[in-house]
């Protein structure tokens, strides 16, 4: 009988081990199916980018949505952008984009963020802030306009995100400078701002999505600055002026990171000398950010780095927008093969000569018309030679900003911010190395000129 008990004990132990093994296999299979499902959902949403010739290629830790990171974003096939908060700068029912151009612009970016962002600059920056609020799906019921610039044009506005972050916009017509305090506010020139606006926005109260926690804004994490070219002269955009803007943004709002947008060709560029100065201004912006980054990482203080400001990054929007203008020029039949033959930029519509806003045909038109024509059928990427068609470009713009914010705040990206910044600009502010000429042109197969704006479309910032 003792032998029988030993056999029963052995059988029980064997059965128990079999059950444990089966449970382990079931657990592994369940996890595998869950990960496979998540990958399938993400891959389905990103199907647009599998065979595209643009540089938007999926990679780990950049576009995959994850609520464990401070910043995450997803790209949805098809453009569903509604211009929810932008009432004035809309392109509406215009000539549709050329099929090749639509192929790389027809997507929507959605952003999940728990950081506090301040967009600052002119009406173009307001447009950018309103578009990013839509991408971040801010709480409409708590969205507040603290000041209108004129009429119902928003000048200072703020809204919380579902994850406890904040997206705000502030209209200003200069770089942020101490000498402009208490000067006339927009829509006046001169870059006026007042401390009461600073106090009002920092005192903004909002409730988290759980409906129970109320927070006071208090400070911002990142300022996203679009220098208001058109209101100020390019020669006034100096390294010292940029540095003062960074310092004052930290002093007033507590920001710890800065993103500057480079400037594209606009209607205010009237001569080749203006164009050359635009290139120089963008070089100043890039060089300031690059030098700031290197000195901060090497723990060098002095007049370049500012205590409390960790990074100054660049979203290279200028060359991206310029490349679209160049591409459109070629579609219209202009000779736009290189910057040396940039006459196409100076063939203008006759509109508004007294205000200096003679819009470039290559930038705003969907059909080629004669120089000094009164008007033309308008395209779907440039609204008026200054503002952009948010309906078309916000996928790229919001994706680029979200990517850079990920460089700053996601731990896997923050190890090498400079490399991450370069990746984001190559990904979203580039038409890609393999982009062919439009199919309506006989020279299909040639690549678009990559010297426009004197920087390659593959970003080569000297950050280390």
CSV table of N, CA and C in Angstrom, one decimal, residues 203-347:
chain,number,residue,atom,x,y,z
A,203,UNK,N,-2.7,82.2,-14.2
A,203,UNK,CA,-3.7,81.9,-13.2
A,203,UNK,C,-4.9,81.1,-13.7
A,204,UNK,N,-4.8,80.7,-15.0
A,204,UNK,CA,-5.9,79.9,-15.6
A,204,UNK,C,-6.1,78.6,-14.8
A,205,UNK,N,-7.3,78.3,-14.5
A,205,UNK,CA,-7.7,77.0,-13.8
A,205,UNK,C,-8.4,76.1,-14.7
A,206,UNK,N,-8.1,74.8,-14.6
A,206,UNK,CA,-8.7,73.8,-15.5
A,206,UNK,C,-8.9,72.5,-14.7
A,207,UNK,N,-9.9,71.8,-15.1
A,207,UNK,CA,-10.2,70.5,-14.5
A,207,UNK,C,-9.7,69.3,-15.3
A,208,UNK,N,-9.1,68.3,-14.7
A,208,UNK,CA,-8.7,67.2,-15.5
A,208,UNK,C,-9.9,66.4,-15.9
A,209,UNK,N,-9.6,65.4,-16.8
A,209,UNK,CA,-10.7,64.7,-17.5
A,209,UNK,C,-11.5,63.8,-16.5
A,210,UNK,N,-10.8,63.5,-15.3
A,210,UNK,CA,-11.6,62.7,-14.3
A,210,UNK,C,-12.7,63.6,-13.6
A,211,UNK,N,-12.6,64.9,-13.9
A,211,UNK,CA,-13.7,65.8,-13.4
A,211,UNK,C,-13.5,66.1,-11.9
A,212,UNK,N,-12.5,65.7,-11.2
A,212,UNK,CA,-12.3,65.9,-9.8
A,212,UNK,C,-11.1,66.8,-9.4
A,213,UNK,N,-10.1,66.7,-10.2
A,213,UNK,CA,-8.9,67.5,-9.9
A,213,UNK,C,-8.8,68.8,-10.7
A,214,UNK,N,-8.7,69.9,-10.0
A,214,UNK,CA,-8.6,71.2,-10.6
A,214,UNK,C,-7.1,71.7,-10.4
A,215,UNK,N,-6.5,72.2,-11.5
A,215,UNK,CA,-5.2,72.6,-11.5
A,215,UNK,C,-5.1,74.1,-11.9
A,216,UNK,N,-4.1,74.8,-11.4
A,216,UNK,CA,-3.8,76.1,-11.9
A,216,UNK,C,-2.6,76.0,-12.8
A,217,UNK,N,-2.6,76.7,-13.9
A,217,UNK,CA,-1.6,76.5,-14.9
A,217,UNK,C,-0.2,76.8,-14.3
A,218,UNK,N,0.0,78.0,-13.8
A,218,UNK,CA,1.3,78.3,-13.0
A,218,UNK,C,2.5,78.6,-13.9
A,219,UNK,N,2.8,77.7,-14.9
A,219,UNK,CA,4.0,77.9,-15.7
A,219,UNK,C,3.8,77.0,-17.0
A,220,UNK,N,4.7,77.2,-17.9
A,220,UNK,CA,4.7,76.4,-19.2
A,220,UNK,C,6.0,75.6,-19.2
A,221,UNK,N,5.9,74.5,-19.9
A,221,UNK,CA,7.1,73.6,-20.1
A,221,UNK,C,7.9,74.0,-21.4
A,222,UNK,N,7.1,74.3,-22.5
A,222,UNK,CA,7.8,74.6,-23.7
A,222,UNK,C,7.1,75.7,-24.4
A,223,UNK,N,7.9,76.6,-25.0
A,223,UNK,CA,7.4,77.7,-25.9
A,223,UNK,C,7.8,77.3,-27.3
A,224,UNK,N,6.8,77.5,-28.2
A,224,UNK,CA,7.0,77.2,-29.7
A,224,UNK,C,6.8,78.5,-30.4
A,225,UNK,N,8.0,79.0,-30.9
A,225,UNK,CA,8.0,80.4,-31.3
A,225,UNK,C,8.1,80.5,-32.9
A,226,UNK,N,7.2,81.2,-33.5
A,226,UNK,CA,7.2,81.5,-34.9
A,226,UNK,C,7.6,83.0,-35.0
A,227,UNK,N,8.8,83.3,-35.4
A,227,UNK,CA,9.2,84.7,-35.5
A,227,UNK,C,8.3,85.4,-36.5
A,228,UNK,N,7.7,86.6,-36.1
A,228,UNK,CA,6.7,87.2,-36.9
A,228,UNK,C,7.3,88.1,-38.1
A,229,UNK,N,7.9,87.4,-39.0
A,229,UNK,CA,8.4,88.0,-40.2
A,229,UNK,C,7.2,88.6,-41.0
A,230,UNK,N,7.3,89.8,-41.4
A,230,UNK,CA,6.2,90.6,-41.9
A,230,UNK,C,5.9,91.7,-41.0
A,231,UNK,N,5.9,91.5,-39.7
A,231,UNK,CA,5.8,92.6,-38.8
A,231,UNK,C,7.1,93.2,-38.4
A,232,UNK,N,8.2,92.3,-38.4
A,232,UNK,CA,9.5,92.9,-38.1
A,232,UNK,C,10.4,92.6,-39.3
A,233,UNK,N,11.5,93.3,-39.4
A,233,UNK,CA,12.4,93.2,-40.5
A,233,UNK,C,13.4,92.0,-40.2
A,234,UNK,N,13.8,91.3,-41.2
A,234,UNK,CA,14.6,90.2,-41.0
A,234,UNK,C,16.0,90.6,-40.4
A,235,UNK,N,16.5,91.7,-40.7
A,235,UNK,CA,17.8,92.2,-40.2
A,235,UNK,C,17.7,92.4,-38.7
A,236,UNK,N,16.5,92.5,-38.1
A,236,UNK,CA,16.3,92.6,-36.7
A,236,UNK,C,16.3,91.3,-35.9
A,237,UNK,N,16.3,90.2,-36.7
A,237,UNK,CA,16.3,88.9,-36.1
A,237,UNK,C,17.8,88.5,-35.9
A,238,UNK,N,18.4,88.9,-34.8
A,238,UNK,CA,19.8,88.7,-34.5
A,238,UNK,C,19.9,87.6,-33.4
A,239,UNK,N,21.1,87.1,-33.2
A,239,UNK,CA,21.4,86.1,-32.2
A,239,UNK,C,21.0,86.7,-30.8
A,240,UNK,N,21.4,88.0,-30.6
A,240,UNK,CA,21.1,88.6,-29.3
A,240,UNK,C,19.6,88.7,-29.1
A,241,UNK,N,18.9,89.1,-30.1
A,241,UNK,CA,17.4,89.2,-30.0
A,241,UNK,C,16.8,87.9,-29.7
A,242,UNK,N,17.2,86.8,-30.3
A,242,UNK,CA,16.7,85.5,-30.1
A,242,UNK,C,17.0,85.1,-28.6
A,243,UNK,N,18.3,85.4,-28.2
A,243,UNK,CA,18.7,85.0,-26.8
A,243,UNK,C,17.8,85.7,-25.8
A,244,UNK,N,17.5,87.0,-26.0
A,244,UNK,CA,16.6,87.7,-25.1
A,244,UNK,C,15.3,87.1,-25.0
A,245,UNK,N,14.8,86.6,-26.2
A,245,UNK,CA,13.4,86.0,-26.2
A,245,UNK,C,13.4,84.7,-25.4
A,246,UNK,N,14.5,83.9,-25.5
A,246,UNK,CA,14.6,82.7,-24.7
A,246,UNK,C,14.7,83.0,-23.2
A,247,UNK,N,15.5,84.0,-22.9
A,247,UNK,CA,15.6,84.4,-21.5
A,247,UNK,C,14.3,84.9,-20.9
A,248,UNK,N,13.7,85.8,-21.6
A,248,UNK,CA,12.5,86.4,-21.1
A,248,UNK,C,11.3,85.4,-21.0
A,249,UNK,N,11.3,84.4,-22.0
A,249,UNK,CA,10.3,83.4,-21.9
A,249,UNK,C,10.4,82.5,-20.6
A,250,UNK,N,11.7,82.3,-20.3
A,250,UNK,CA,11.9,81.5,-19.0
A,250,UNK,C,11.6,82.4,-17.8
A,251,UNK,N,11.9,83.6,-17.8
A,251,UNK,CA,11.6,84.5,-16.7
A,251,UNK,C,10.1,84.7,-16.5
A,252,UNK,N,9.4,84.9,-17.5
A,252,UNK,CA,8.0,85.1,-17.4
A,252,UNK,C,7.1,83.9,-17.2
A,253,UNK,N,7.5,82.8,-17.9
A,253,UNK,CA,6.6,81.7,-18.0
A,253,UNK,C,7.2,80.4,-17.4
A,254,UNK,N,8.4,80.4,-17.0
A,254,UNK,CA,9.1,79.3,-16.4
A,254,UNK,C,9.4,78.2,-17.4
A,255,UNK,N,9.4,78.5,-18.7
A,255,UNK,CA,9.7,77.4,-19.7
A,255,UNK,C,11.1,76.8,-19.5
A,256,UNK,N,11.2,75.6,-19.9
A,256,UNK,CA,12.5,74.9,-19.8
A,256,UNK,C,13.0,74.4,-21.1
A,257,UNK,N,12.1,74.5,-22.2
A,257,UNK,CA,12.5,74.1,-23.5
A,257,UNK,C,11.9,75.0,-24.5
A,258,UNK,N,12.6,75.2,-25.6
A,258,UNK,CA,12.2,76.2,-26.7
A,258,UNK,C,12.2,75.5,-28.0
A,259,UNK,N,11.2,75.7,-28.9
A,259,UNK,CA,11.3,75.3,-30.3
A,259,UNK,C,11.0,76.5,-31.1
A,260,UNK,N,12.0,76.8,-32.0
A,260,UNK,CA,11.8,77.8,-33.0
A,260,UNK,C,11.5,77.2,-34.4
A,261,UNK,N,10.6,77.8,-35.1
A,261,UNK,CA,10.3,77.4,-36.5
A,261,UNK,C,11.1,78.3,-37.5
A,262,UNK,N,11.8,77.7,-38.4
A,262,UNK,CA,12.5,78.5,-39.4
A,262,UNK,C,11.4,79.1,-40.4
A,263,UNK,N,11.8,80.1,-41.1
A,263,UNK,CA,10.9,81.0,-41.9
A,263,UNK,C,10.9,80.6,-43.3
A,264,UNK,N,9.7,80.5,-44.0
A,264,UNK,CA,9.6,80.2,-45.4
A,264,UNK,C,9.6,81.5,-46.2
A,265,UNK,N,9.7,81.3,-47.5
A,265,UNK,CA,9.4,82.4,-48.4
A,265,UNK,C,8.0,82.8,-48.3
A,266,UNK,N,7.7,84.1,-48.2
A,266,UNK,CA,6.3,84.6,-48.2
A,266,UNK,C,6.3,85.9,-49.1
A,267,UNK,N,5.1,86.4,-49.2
A,267,UNK,CA,4.9,87.6,-50.1
A,267,UNK,C,5.7,88.8,-49.8
A,268,UNK,N,6.2,88.9,-48.5
A,268,UNK,CA,7.0,90.0,-48.1
A,268,UNK,C,8.4,90.0,-48.7
A,269,UNK,N,8.8,88.8,-49.2
A,269,UNK,CA,10.1,88.7,-49.9
A,269,UNK,C,9.9,89.2,-51.3
A,270,UNK,N,10.4,90.4,-51.5
A,270,UNK,CA,10.2,91.1,-52.8
A,270,UNK,C,11.4,91.1,-53.7
A,271,UNK,N,12.6,90.9,-53.2
A,271,UNK,CA,13.8,91.0,-54.1
A,271,UNK,C,14.7,89.8,-53.8
A,272,UNK,N,15.7,89.6,-54.6
A,272,UNK,CA,16.7,88.6,-54.4
A,272,UNK,C,17.5,88.9,-53.1
A,273,UNK,N,17.7,90.2,-52.8
A,273,UNK,CA,18.4,90.5,-51.6
A,273,UNK,C,17.5,90.1,-50.4
A,274,UNK,N,16.2,90.3,-50.5
A,274,UNK,CA,15.3,89.8,-49.4
A,274,UNK,C,15.5,88.3,-49.2
A,275,UNK,N,15.5,87.6,-50.3
A,275,UNK,CA,15.6,86.1,-50.3
A,275,UNK,C,16.9,85.7,-49.6
A,276,UNK,N,18.0,86.4,-50.0
A,276,UNK,CA,19.3,86.1,-49.4
A,276,UNK,C,19.3,86.3,-47.9
A,277,UNK,N,18.6,87.4,-47.5
A,277,UNK,CA,18.5,87.7,-46.0
A,277,UNK,C,17.6,86.7,-45.3
A,278,UNK,N,16.6,86.1,-46.0
A,278,UNK,CA,15.8,85.0,-45.4
A,278,UNK,C,16.7,83.8,-45.1
A,279,UNK,N,17.6,83.5,-46.1
A,279,UNK,CA,18.5,82.4,-45.8
A,279,UNK,C,19.4,82.6,-44.6
A,280,UNK,N,19.9,83.8,-44.6
A,280,UNK,CA,20.8,84.2,-43.5
A,280,UNK,C,20.1,84.1,-42.1
A,281,UNK,N,18.8,84.6,-42.1
A,281,UNK,CA,18.1,84.6,-40.9
A,281,UNK,C,17.8,83.2,-40.4
A,282,UNK,N,17.5,82.3,-41.3
A,282,UNK,CA,17.3,80.9,-40.9
A,282,UNK,C,18.6,80.2,-40.4
A,283,UNK,N,19.7,80.6,-41.0
A,283,UNK,CA,21.0,80.1,-40.5
A,283,UNK,C,21.3,80.6,-39.1
A,284,UNK,N,20.9,81.9,-38.8
A,284,UNK,CA,21.1,82.4,-37.4
A,284,UNK,C,20.2,81.6,-36.5
A,285,UNK,N,19.0,81.3,-36.8
A,285,UNK,CA,18.1,80.5,-35.9
A,285,UNK,C,18.7,79.1,-35.7
A,286,UNK,N,19.1,78.5,-36.8
A,286,UNK,CA,19.7,77.1,-36.6
A,286,UNK,C,21.0,77.2,-35.8
A,287,UNK,N,21.9,78.1,-36.1
A,287,UNK,CA,23.2,78.2,-35.4
A,287,UNK,C,23.0,78.5,-33.9
A,288,UNK,N,22.0,79.4,-33.6
A,288,UNK,CA,21.8,79.7,-32.2
A,288,UNK,C,21.3,78.4,-31.5
A,289,UNK,N,20.4,77.7,-32.0
A,289,UNK,CA,19.9,76.4,-31.4
A,289,UNK,C,21.0,75.4,-31.3
A,290,UNK,N,21.8,75.3,-32.3
A,290,UNK,CA,22.9,74.3,-32.3
A,290,UNK,C,24.0,74.6,-31.3
A,291,UNK,N,24.4,75.9,-31.2
A,291,UNK,CA,25.3,76.3,-30.3
A,291,UNK,C,24.8,76.2,-28.8
A,292,UNK,N,23.5,76.5,-28.6
A,292,UNK,CA,22.9,76.4,-27.3
A,292,UNK,C,23.0,74.9,-26.9
A,293,UNK,N,22.6,74.1,-27.8
A,293,UNK,CA,22.6,72.6,-27.5
A,293,UNK,C,23.9,72.1,-27.1
A,294,UNK,N,25.0,72.5,-27.9
A,294,UNK,CA,26.3,72.0,-27.6
A,294,UNK,C,26.9,72.5,-26.3
A,295,UNK,N,26.7,73.8,-26.0
A,295,UNK,CA,27.2,74.4,-24.8
A,295,UNK,C,26.5,73.8,-23.6
A,296,UNK,N,25.2,73.6,-23.7
A,296,UNK,CA,24.4,73.1,-22.6
A,296,UNK,C,24.9,71.7,-22.2
A,297,UNK,N,25.1,70.9,-23.3
A,297,UNK,CA,25.5,69.5,-23.0
A,297,UNK,C,26.9,69.4,-22.5
A,298,UNK,N,27.7,70.4,-22.9
A,298,UNK,CA,29.1,70.4,-22.4
A,298,UNK,C,29.2,71.2,-21.1
A,299,UNK,N,28.1,71.6,-20.5
A,299,UNK,CA,28.1,72.2,-19.2
A,299,UNK,C,28.8,73.5,-19.2
A,300,UNK,N,28.8,74.2,-20.3
A,300,UNK,CA,29.4,75.6,-20.4
A,300,UNK,C,28.3,76.6,-20.2
A,301,UNK,N,28.6,77.5,-19.2
A,301,UNK,CA,27.7,78.6,-19.0
A,301,UNK,C,28.2,79.8,-19.8
A,302,UNK,N,27.7,80.9,-19.5
A,302,UNK,CA,28.1,82.1,-20.3
A,302,UNK,C,26.9,82.7,-20.9
A,303,UNK,N,27.1,83.5,-22.0
A,303,UNK,CA,26.0,84.2,-22.6
A,303,UNK,C,25.2,83.4,-23.6
A,304,UNK,N,25.5,82.1,-23.7
A,304,UNK,CA,24.7,81.2,-24.7
A,304,UNK,C,23.7,80.4,-23.9
A,305,UNK,N,24.0,79.7,-22.9
A,305,UNK,CA,23.1,78.9,-22.1
A,305,UNK,C,22.4,79.7,-21.0
A,306,UNK,N,21.2,79.4,-20.7
A,306,UNK,CA,20.4,80.1,-19.6
A,306,UNK,C,20.1,79.1,-18.6
A,307,UNK,N,20.3,79.4,-17.3
A,307,UNK,CA,20.0,78.5,-16.2
A,307,UNK,C,18.5,78.2,-16.3
A,308,UNK,N,18.1,77.0,-16.3
A,308,UNK,CA,16.7,76.6,-16.3
A,308,UNK,C,16.2,76.2,-17.7
A,309,UNK,N,16.9,76.7,-18.8
A,309,UNK,CA,16.4,76.3,-20.1
A,309,UNK,C,17.4,75.2,-20.6
A,310,UNK,N,16.8,74.0,-20.8
A,310,UNK,CA,17.6,72.9,-21.1
A,310,UNK,C,17.9,72.7,-22.6
A,311,UNK,N,17.0,73.0,-23.5
A,311,UNK,CA,17.2,72.8,-24.9
A,311,UNK,C,16.5,73.9,-25.7
A,312,UNK,N,17.1,74.2,-26.9
A,312,UNK,CA,16.5,75.0,-27.9
A,312,UNK,C,16.6,74.2,-29.2
A,313,UNK,N,15.4,73.8,-29.7
A,313,UNK,CA,15.3,73.0,-30.9
A,313,UNK,C,14.8,73.8,-32.1
A,314,UNK,N,14.9,73.2,-33.3
A,314,UNK,CA,14.4,73.9,-34.5
A,314,UNK,C,13.5,72.9,-35.2
A,315,UNK,N,12.3,73.4,-35.6
A,315,UNK,CA,11.5,72.7,-36.6
A,315,UNK,C,11.7,73.4,-37.9
A,316,UNK,N,12.3,72.7,-38.9
A,316,UNK,CA,12.8,73.4,-40.1
A,316,UNK,C,11.6,73.5,-41.1
A,317,UNK,N,10.6,74.3,-40.7
A,317,UNK,CA,9.4,74.4,-41.5
A,317,UNK,C,9.7,75.2,-42.8
A,318,UNK,N,10.7,76.2,-42.8
A,318,UNK,CA,11.0,77.0,-43.9
A,318,UNK,C,11.3,76.2,-45.2
A,319,UNK,N,12.3,75.4,-45.2
A,319,UNK,CA,12.7,74.6,-46.4
A,319,UNK,C,11.5,73.7,-46.8
A,320,UNK,N,10.8,73.2,-45.9
A,320,UNK,CA,9.7,72.3,-46.2
A,320,UNK,C,8.6,73.1,-47.0
A,321,UNK,N,8.2,74.2,-46.5
A,321,UNK,CA,7.2,75.0,-47.2
A,321,UNK,C,7.8,75.5,-48.6
A,322,UNK,N,9.1,75.9,-48.6
A,322,UNK,CA,9.7,76.3,-49.8
A,322,UNK,C,9.7,75.2,-50.9
A,323,UNK,N,9.9,74.0,-50.4
A,323,UNK,CA,10.0,72.9,-51.4
A,323,UNK,C,8.6,72.6,-52.0
A,324,UNK,N,7.5,72.9,-51.2
A,324,UNK,CA,6.2,72.8,-51.8
A,324,UNK,C,5.9,73.8,-52.8
A,325,UNK,N,6.4,75.1,-52.5
A,325,UNK,CA,6.3,76.1,-53.5
A,325,UNK,C,7.1,75.8,-54.8
A,326,UNK,N,8.2,75.3,-54.6
A,326,UNK,CA,9.0,74.9,-55.8
A,326,UNK,C,8.4,73.8,-56.6
A,327,UNK,N,7.8,72.8,-55.9
A,327,UNK,CA,7.1,71.7,-56.5
A,327,UNK,C,5.9,72.2,-57.3
A,328,UNK,N,5.2,73.1,-56.7
A,328,UNK,CA,4.0,73.7,-57.3
A,328,UNK,C,4.4,74.5,-58.6
A,329,UNK,N,5.5,75.2,-58.5
A,329,UNK,CA,6.0,76.0,-59.6
A,329,UNK,C,6.3,75.1,-60.8
A,330,UNK,N,6.9,73.9,-60.5
A,330,UNK,CA,7.2,73.0,-61.6
A,330,UNK,C,5.9,72.4,-62.2
A,331,UNK,N,4.9,72.2,-61.3
A,331,UNK,CA,3.6,71.7,-61.8
A,331,UNK,C,2.9,72.7,-62.8
A,332,UNK,N,3.2,74.0,-62.4
A,332,UNK,CA,2.6,75.1,-63.2
A,332,UNK,C,3.4,75.3,-64.5
A,333,UNK,N,4.6,74.8,-64.6
A,333,UNK,CA,5.4,74.9,-65.8
A,333,UNK,C,6.5,75.9,-65.7
A,334,UNK,N,6.8,76.4,-64.5
A,334,UNK,CA,7.9,77.3,-64.3
A,334,UNK,C,9.2,76.5,-64.4
A,335,UNK,N,10.3,77.2,-64.7
A,335,UNK,CA,11.6,76.7,-64.6
A,335,UNK,C,12.0,76.8,-63.2
A,336,UNK,N,11.9,75.8,-62.4
A,336,UNK,CA,12.2,75.8,-60.9
A,336,UNK,C,13.1,74.7,-60.6
A,337,UNK,N,14.2,74.5,-61.4
A,337,UNK,CA,15.1,73.4,-61.1
A,337,UNK,C,16.1,73.7,-60.0
A,338,UNK,N,16.4,74.9,-59.7
A,338,UNK,CA,17.3,75.2,-58.7
A,338,UNK,C,17.2,76.6,-58.2
A,339,UNK,N,17.8,76.9,-57.1
A,339,UNK,CA,17.7,78.3,-56.5
A,339,UNK,C,18.4,79.3,-57.5
A,340,UNK,N,19.3,78.9,-58.3
A,340,UNK,CA,19.9,79.8,-59.2
A,340,UNK,C,18.9,80.3,-60.3
A,341,UNK,N,17.9,79.6,-60.5
A,341,UNK,CA,16.9,80.0,-61.5
A,341,UNK,C,15.5,80.3,-60.8
A,342,UNK,N,15.6,81.1,-59.7
A,342,UNK,CA,14.5,81.4,-58.9
A,342,UNK,C,13.6,82.5,-59.4
A,343,UNK,N,13.6,82.8,-60.6
A,343,UNK,CA,12.8,83.9,-61.2
A,343,UNK,C,11.3,83.6,-60.9
A,344,UNK,N,10.9,82.3,-60.8
A,344,UNK,CA,9.5,82.0,-60.6
A,344,UNK,C,9.0,82.5,-59.3
A,345,UNK,N,9.8,82.8,-58.3
A,345,UNK,CA,9.4,83.4,-57.1
A,345,UNK,C,8.9,84.8,-57.2
A,346,UNK,N,9.3,85.5,-58.3
A,346,UNK,CA,9.1,86.9,-58.4
A,346,UNK,C,8.1,87.3,-59.5
A,347,UNK,N,7.4,86.3,-60.0
A,347,UNK,CA,6.3,86.5,-60.9
A,347,UNK,C,5.1,86.6,-60.0
